[in-house]
Amino acid sequence: MTAKAPKLFNKWTYENLSVSDISLSDHIAKTAAFVPHSSGRWQKKRFRKARIPIVERLTNGLMFKGRGNGKKLQAARLVKTTLEIVALLTESNPVQVVIDAVTKGGPREDSTRVGSGGVVRRQAVDVSPMRRVNEAIYLMCKGARESAFRNLKTLPECLADELVNAAKGSSNSYAIKKKDEVERVAKANDKR
């Protein structure tokens, strides 16, 4: 009997996935896995976390805010429900939607503080691919958490909306709104 290729949650295939932004292709891992829980030690070496499967990175991003800390099985269950909703909304592979959302969700330009002679001003700088991926995942999880707070909509529903809107590049997405704001500030600081 031959080994079959893993499908995420035994539903979604990892075949024919593509990263539209060439600079992020090394930092968005499309490694096939049955569940987003590898129990890997990804922080031991610098840049090793770039090899974590992207859906697992999203799962890790949900484990925040005190009561959710470290509950990876709970986060994995939320991601599973989210991907089911995304599959219904888009009628396409939800793993591809996650990849598109991460690609479009991180800012490409940011501003940093540069101080010289007691005068501090802001200088526009390019954002590294690793930070773009990190920031996109962080912003999407934060946006979903905020929109689900004191709302009838559950977290998976809010995260699914966030992912679909971010993948489209729609400004209804919290991540896209923040990205545009950061890039606008950087552009304003670039002229000085």
PDB file of C-alpha atoms in Angstrom:
ATOM      1  CA  MET A   1       0.000   0.000   0.000  1.00  0.00           C
ATOM      2  CA  THR A   2       1.388   3.401  -0.912  1.00  0.00           C
ATOM      3  CA  ALA A   3       1.427   6.300   1.504  1.00  0.00           C
ATOM      4  CA  LYS A   4      -1.085   8.981   0.621  1.00  0.00           C
ATOM      5  CA  ALA A   5      -0.237  12.658   0.718  1.00  0.00           C
ATOM      6  CA  PRO A   6      -1.416  14.319   3.942  1.00  0.00           C
ATOM      7  CA  LYS A   7      -4.485  16.523   3.753  1.00  0.00           C
ATOM      8  CA  LEU A   8      -5.101  19.180   6.373  1.00  0.00           C
ATOM      9  CA  PHE A   9      -7.750  17.809   8.778  1.00  0.00           C
ATOM     10  CA  ASN A  10      -8.200  15.037   6.152  1.00  0.00           C
ATOM     11  CA  LYS A  11     -10.104  17.537   3.968  1.00  0.00           C
ATOM     12  CA  TRP A  12      -7.898  20.051   2.188  1.00  0.00           C
ATOM     13  CA  THR A  13      -5.008  19.215  -0.071  1.00  0.00           C
ATOM     14  CA  TYR A  14      -1.642  20.959  -0.136  1.00  0.00           C
ATOM     15  CA  GLU A  15      -1.191  20.435  -3.870  1.00  0.00           C
ATOM     16  CA  ASN A  16      -1.127  23.348  -6.344  1.00  0.00           C
ATOM     17  CA  LEU A  17      -0.652  25.992  -3.639  1.00  0.00           C
ATOM     18  CA  SER A  18       1.140  29.131  -4.796  1.00  0.00           C
ATOM     19  CA  VAL A  19       2.576  32.253  -3.166  1.00  0.00           C
ATOM     20  CA  SER A  20       1.890  35.270  -5.370  1.00  0.00           C
ATOM     21  CA  ASP A  21       4.652  37.421  -3.812  1.00  0.00           C
ATOM     22  CA  ILE A  22       8.075  36.000  -4.735  1.00  0.00           C
ATOM     23  CA  SER A  23       9.813  37.684  -1.774  1.00  0.00           C
ATOM     24  CA  LEU A  24       7.616  35.781   0.709  1.00  0.00           C
ATOM     25  CA  SER A  25       7.890  32.360  -0.939  1.00  0.00           C
ATOM     26  CA  ASP A  26      10.769  31.291   1.352  1.00  0.00           C
ATOM     27  CA  HIS A  27       8.914  32.426   4.478  1.00  0.00           C
ATOM     28  CA  ILE A  28       5.515  30.833   3.844  1.00  0.00           C
ATOM     29  CA  ALA A  29       5.980  27.074   4.306  1.00  0.00           C
ATOM     30  CA  LYS A  30       3.506  24.879   2.428  1.00  0.00           C
ATOM     31  CA  THR A  31       4.606  21.707   4.218  1.00  0.00           C
ATOM     32  CA  ALA A  32       1.852  19.089   4.211  1.00  0.00           C
ATOM     33  CA  ALA A  33       0.494  17.969   7.589  1.00  0.00           C
ATOM     34  CA  PHE A  34      -2.678  16.361   8.892  1.00  0.00           C
ATOM     35  CA  VAL A  35      -3.057  18.799  11.801  1.00  0.00           C
ATOM     36  CA  PRO A  36      -1.474  22.187  12.597  1.00  0.00           C
ATOM     37  CA  HIS A  37       0.408  20.753  15.560  1.00  0.00           C
ATOM     38  CA  SER A  38       3.956  19.545  14.868  1.00  0.00           C
ATOM     39  CA  SER A  39       5.369  19.827  18.429  1.00  0.00           C
ATOM     40  CA  GLY A  40       8.543  21.147  16.800  1.00  0.00           C
ATOM     41  CA  ARG A  41      11.205  23.237  18.524  1.00  0.00           C
ATOM     42  CA  TRP A  42      11.150  26.088  16.062  1.00  0.00           C
ATOM     43  CA  GLN A  43      12.784  28.777  18.219  1.00  0.00           C
ATOM     44  CA  LYS A  44      16.116  27.004  18.678  1.00  0.00           C
ATOM     45  CA  LYS A  45      17.768  28.618  15.659  1.00  0.00           C
ATOM     46  CA  ARG A  46      17.346  31.920  13.940  1.00  0.00           C
ATOM     47  CA  PHE A  47      14.927  31.858  10.960  1.00  0.00           C
ATOM     48  CA  ARG A  48      13.927  28.260  11.627  1.00  0.00           C
ATOM     49  CA  LYS A  49      10.350  29.380  12.253  1.00  0.00           C
ATOM     50  CA  ALA A  50      10.114  30.223   8.546  1.00  0.00           C
ATOM     51  CA  ARG A  51       9.767  26.465   8.015  1.00  0.00           C
ATOM     52  CA  ILE A  52       6.674  26.080  10.220  1.00  0.00           C
ATOM     53  CA  PRO A  53       3.617  25.219   8.080  1.00  0.00           C
ATOM     54  CA  ILE A  54       1.656  28.436   7.550  1.00  0.00           C
ATOM     55  CA  VAL A  55      -1.582  27.057   9.038  1.00  0.00           C
ATOM     56  CA  GLU A  56       0.329  26.125  12.192  1.00  0.00           C
ATOM     57  CA  ARG A  57       1.691  29.686  12.391  1.00  0.00           C
ATOM     58  CA  LEU A  58      -1.906  30.926  12.259  1.00  0.00           C
ATOM     59  CA  THR A  59      -2.842  28.451  15.022  1.00  0.00           C
ATOM     60  CA  ASN A  60       0.058  29.700  17.164  1.00  0.00           C
ATOM     61  CA  GLY A  61      -1.063  33.286  16.569  1.00  0.00           C
ATOM     62  CA  LEU A  62      -4.419  32.525  18.178  1.00  0.00           C
ATOM     63  CA  MET A  63      -2.848  31.334  21.459  1.00  0.00           C
ATOM     64  CA  PHE A  64      -2.862  34.775  23.064  1.00  0.00           C
ATOM     65  CA  LYS A  65      -4.568  36.927  25.659  1.00  0.00           C
ATOM     66  CA  GLY A  66      -4.200  35.207  29.021  1.00  0.00           C
ATOM     67  CA  ARG A  67      -6.939  32.626  29.037  1.00  0.00           C
ATOM     68  CA  GLY A  68      -5.946  31.253  25.618  1.00  0.00           C
ATOM     69  CA  ASN A  69      -2.213  30.995  26.375  1.00  0.00           C
ATOM     70  CA  GLY A  70      -0.706  27.656  25.408  1.00  0.00           C
ATOM     71  CA  LYS A  71      -4.022  26.006  24.510  1.00  0.00           C
ATOM     72  CA  LYS A  72      -2.935  24.752  21.122  1.00  0.00           C
ATOM     73  CA  LEU A  73      -5.620  22.078  20.768  1.00  0.00           C
ATOM     74  CA  GLN A  74      -8.276  24.711  21.347  1.00  0.00           C
ATOM     75  CA  ALA A  75      -6.578  27.002  18.804  1.00  0.00           C
ATOM     76  CA  ALA A  76      -6.358  24.115  16.294  1.00  0.00           C
ATOM     77  CA  ARG A  77     -10.072  23.445  16.712  1.00  0.00           C
ATOM     78  CA  LEU A  78     -10.828  27.138  16.087  1.00  0.00           C
ATOM     79  CA  VAL A  79      -8.658  27.070  12.942  1.00  0.00           C
ATOM     80  CA  LYS A  80     -10.429  23.938  11.688  1.00  0.00           C
ATOM     81  CA  THR A  81     -13.839  25.611  12.078  1.00  0.00           C
ATOM     82  CA  THR A  82     -12.473  28.781  10.464  1.00  0.00           C
ATOM     83  CA  LEU A  83     -11.182  26.878   7.413  1.00  0.00           C
ATOM     84  CA  GLU A  84     -14.553  25.105   7.039  1.00  0.00           C
ATOM     85  CA  ILE A  85     -16.297  28.506   6.981  1.00  0.00           C
ATOM     86  CA  VAL A  86     -13.711  29.875   4.505  1.00  0.00           C
ATOM     87  CA  ALA A  87     -14.287  26.848   2.237  1.00  0.00           C
ATOM     88  CA  LEU A  88     -18.036  27.578   2.275  1.00  0.00           C
ATOM     89  CA  LEU A  89     -17.562  31.312   1.630  1.00  0.00           C
ATOM     90  CA  THR A  90     -15.007  31.077  -1.185  1.00  0.00           C
ATOM     91  CA  GLU A  91     -15.595  27.576  -2.597  1.00  0.00           C
ATOM     92  CA  SER A  92     -11.833  27.229  -2.999  1.00  0.00           C
ATOM     93  CA  ASN A  93      -9.010  25.615  -1.009  1.00  0.00           C
ATOM     94  CA  PRO A  94      -8.939  27.485   2.344  1.00  0.00           C
ATOM     95  CA  VAL A  95      -5.171  26.847   2.696  1.00  0.00           C
ATOM     96  CA  GLN A  96      -4.659  28.927  -0.469  1.00  0.00           C
ATOM     97  CA  VAL A  97      -6.894  31.653   1.013  1.00  0.00           C
ATOM     98  CA  VAL A  98      -4.707  31.695   4.163  1.00  0.00           C
ATOM     99  CA  ILE A  99      -1.567  32.018   2.010  1.00  0.00           C
ATOM    100  CA  ASP A 100      -3.095  34.897  -0.015  1.00  0.00           C
ATOM    101  CA  ALA A 101      -4.249  36.650   3.168  1.00  0.00           C
ATOM    102  CA  VAL A 102      -0.768  36.415   4.747  1.00  0.00           C
ATOM    103  CA  THR A 103       0.814  37.623   1.497  1.00  0.00           C
ATOM    104  CA  LYS A 104      -1.386  40.730   1.321  1.00  0.00           C
ATOM    105  CA  GLY A 105      -1.788  41.411   5.054  1.00  0.00           C
ATOM    106  CA  GLY A 106       1.715  42.558   6.074  1.00  0.00           C
ATOM    107  CA  PRO A 107       3.052  46.090   5.517  1.00  0.00           C
ATOM    108  CA  ARG A 108       5.850  46.476   2.946  1.00  0.00           C
ATOM    109  CA  GLU A 109       7.171  49.747   4.351  1.00  0.00           C
ATOM    110  CA  ASP A 110       7.377  51.018   7.918  1.00  0.00           C
ATOM    111  CA  SER A 111       8.962  53.901   9.787  1.00  0.00           C
ATOM    112  CA  THR A 112      11.598  53.698  12.506  1.00  0.00           C
ATOM    113  CA  ARG A 113      13.021  56.239  14.943  1.00  0.00           C
ATOM    114  CA  VAL A 114      16.362  57.722  14.018  1.00  0.00           C
ATOM    115  CA  GLY A 115      17.957  59.937  16.647  1.00  0.00           C
ATOM    116  CA  SER A 116      20.933  62.209  16.101  1.00  0.00           C
ATOM    117  CA  GLY A 117      22.064  65.021  18.360  1.00  0.00           C
ATOM    118  CA  GLY A 118      19.009  64.861  20.597  1.00  0.00           C
ATOM    119  CA  VAL A 119      16.636  65.242  17.650  1.00  0.00           C
ATOM    120  CA  VAL A 120      14.462  62.211  17.059  1.00  0.00           C
ATOM    121  CA  ARG A 121      12.744  61.843  13.704  1.00  0.00           C
ATOM    122  CA  ARG A 122      11.066  58.996  11.855  1.00  0.00           C
ATOM    123  CA  GLN A 123      12.716  57.386   8.849  1.00  0.00           C
ATOM    124  CA  ALA A 124      10.934  55.183   6.301  1.00  0.00           C
ATOM    125  CA  VAL A 125      12.413  51.672   5.977  1.00  0.00           C
ATOM    126  CA  ASP A 126      11.570  48.506   4.035  1.00  0.00           C
ATOM    127  CA  VAL A 127      10.129  45.596   6.027  1.00  0.00           C
ATOM    128  CA  SER A 128      11.856  42.202   5.896  1.00  0.00           C
ATOM    129  CA  PRO A 129       9.839  39.264   4.486  1.00  0.00           C
ATOM    130  CA  MET A 130       9.900  37.421   7.828  1.00  0.00           C
ATOM    131  CA  ARG A 131       8.455  40.428   9.660  1.00  0.00           C
ATOM    132  CA  ARG A 132       5.804  40.889   6.953  1.00  0.00           C
ATOM    133  CA  VAL A 133       4.554  37.335   7.547  1.00  0.00           C
ATOM    134  CA  ASN A 134       4.707  37.744  11.350  1.00  0.00           C
ATOM    135  CA  GLU A 135       2.885  41.075  11.223  1.00  0.00           C
ATOM    136  CA  ALA A 136       0.185  39.788   8.854  1.00  0.00           C
ATOM    137  CA  ILE A 137      -0.616  36.818  11.102  1.00  0.00           C
ATOM    138  CA  TYR A 138      -0.568  39.004  14.219  1.00  0.00           C
ATOM    139  CA  LEU A 139      -2.858  41.647  12.703  1.00  0.00           C
ATOM    140  CA  MET A 140      -5.375  39.097  11.372  1.00  0.00           C
ATOM    141  CA  CYS A 141      -5.606  37.308  14.735  1.00  0.00           C
ATOM    142  CA  LYS A 142      -5.893  40.607  16.587  1.00  0.00           C
ATOM    143  CA  GLY A 143      -8.603  41.883  14.229  1.00  0.00           C
ATOM    144  CA  ALA A 144     -10.608  38.664  14.562  1.00  0.00           C
ATOM    145  CA  ARG A 145     -10.286  38.731  18.359  1.00  0.00           C
ATOM    146  CA  GLU A 146     -11.437  42.352  18.559  1.00  0.00           C
ATOM    147  CA  SER A 147     -14.414  41.857  16.242  1.00  0.00           C
ATOM    148  CA  ALA A 148     -15.540  38.714  18.122  1.00  0.00           C
ATOM    149  CA  PHE A 149     -15.355  40.480  21.502  1.00  0.00           C
ATOM    150  CA  ARG A 150     -18.840  41.371  22.849  1.00  0.00           C
ATOM    151  CA  ASN A 151     -20.404  40.171  19.629  1.00  0.00           C
ATOM    152  CA  LEU A 152     -22.781  37.394  18.629  1.00  0.00           C
ATOM    153  CA  LYS A 153     -20.312  36.241  15.982  1.00  0.00           C
ATOM    154  CA  THR A 154     -17.914  33.551  17.125  1.00  0.00           C
ATOM    155  CA  LEU A 155     -14.142  33.816  16.779  1.00  0.00           C
ATOM    156  CA  PRO A 156     -13.961  31.325  13.867  1.00  0.00           C
ATOM    157  CA  GLU A 157     -16.601  33.320  11.962  1.00  0.00           C
ATOM    158  CA  CYS A 158     -14.711  36.584  12.543  1.00  0.00           C
ATOM    159  CA  LEU A 159     -11.357  34.997  11.611  1.00  0.00           C
ATOM    160  CA  ALA A 160     -12.898  33.544   8.434  1.00  0.00           C
ATOM    161  CA  ASP A 161     -14.200  36.999   7.433  1.00  0.00           C
ATOM    162  CA  GLU A 162     -10.793  38.501   8.218  1.00  0.00           C
ATOM    163  CA  LEU A 163      -8.965  35.888   6.096  1.00  0.00           C
ATOM    164  CA  VAL A 164     -11.353  36.212   3.126  1.00  0.00           C
ATOM    165  CA  ASN A 165     -11.242  40.040   3.188  1.00  0.00           C
ATOM    166  CA  ALA A 166      -7.448  40.097   3.575  1.00  0.00           C
ATOM    167  CA  ALA A 167      -7.038  37.613   0.693  1.00  0.00           C
ATOM    168  CA  LYS A 168      -9.163  39.905  -1.509  1.00  0.00           C
ATOM    169  CA  GLY A 169      -7.243  42.978  -0.335  1.00  0.00           C
ATOM    170  CA  SER A 170     -10.520  44.497   0.911  1.00  0.00           C
ATOM    171  CA  SER A 171     -10.291  47.367   3.414  1.00  0.00           C
ATOM    172  CA  ASN A 172     -12.962  45.663   5.552  1.00  0.00           C
ATOM    173  CA  SER A 173     -10.066  43.588   6.894  1.00  0.00           C
ATOM    174  CA  TYR A 174      -8.370  44.877  10.064  1.00  0.00           C
ATOM    175  CA  ALA A 175      -4.958  43.718   8.778  1.00  0.00           C
ATOM    176  CA  ILE A 176      -5.328  45.555   5.441  1.00  0.00           C
ATOM    177  CA  LYS A 177      -6.512  48.729   7.224  1.00  0.00           C
ATOM    178  CA  LYS A 178      -3.498  48.681   9.568  1.00  0.00           C
ATOM    179  CA  LYS A 179      -1.128  47.869   6.712  1.00  0.00           C
ATOM    180  CA  ASP A 180      -2.409  50.850   4.673  1.00  0.00           C
ATOM    181  CA  GLU A 181      -2.105  53.114   7.710  1.00  0.00           C
ATOM    182  CA  VAL A 182       1.496  52.039   8.429  1.00  0.00           C
ATOM    183  CA  GLU A 183       2.493  52.433   4.772  1.00  0.00           C
ATOM    184  CA  ARG A 184       0.837  55.865   4.592  1.00  0.00           C
ATOM    185  CA  VAL A 185       2.785  57.051   7.669  1.00  0.00           C
ATOM    186  CA  ALA A 186       6.009  55.643   6.187  1.00  0.00           C
ATOM    187  CA  LYS A 187       5.352  57.423   2.884  1.00  0.00           C
ATOM    188  CA  ALA A 188       4.763  60.710   4.718  1.00  0.00           C
ATOM    189  CA  ASN A 189       8.038  60.275   6.630  1.00  0.00           C
ATOM    190  CA  ASP A 190       9.939  59.396   3.463  1.00  0.00           C
ATOM    191  CA  LYS A 191       9.550  62.886   2.010  1.00  0.00           C
ATOM    192  CA  ARG A 192      11.300  64.649   4.864  1.00  0.00           C
TER     193      ARG A 192
END
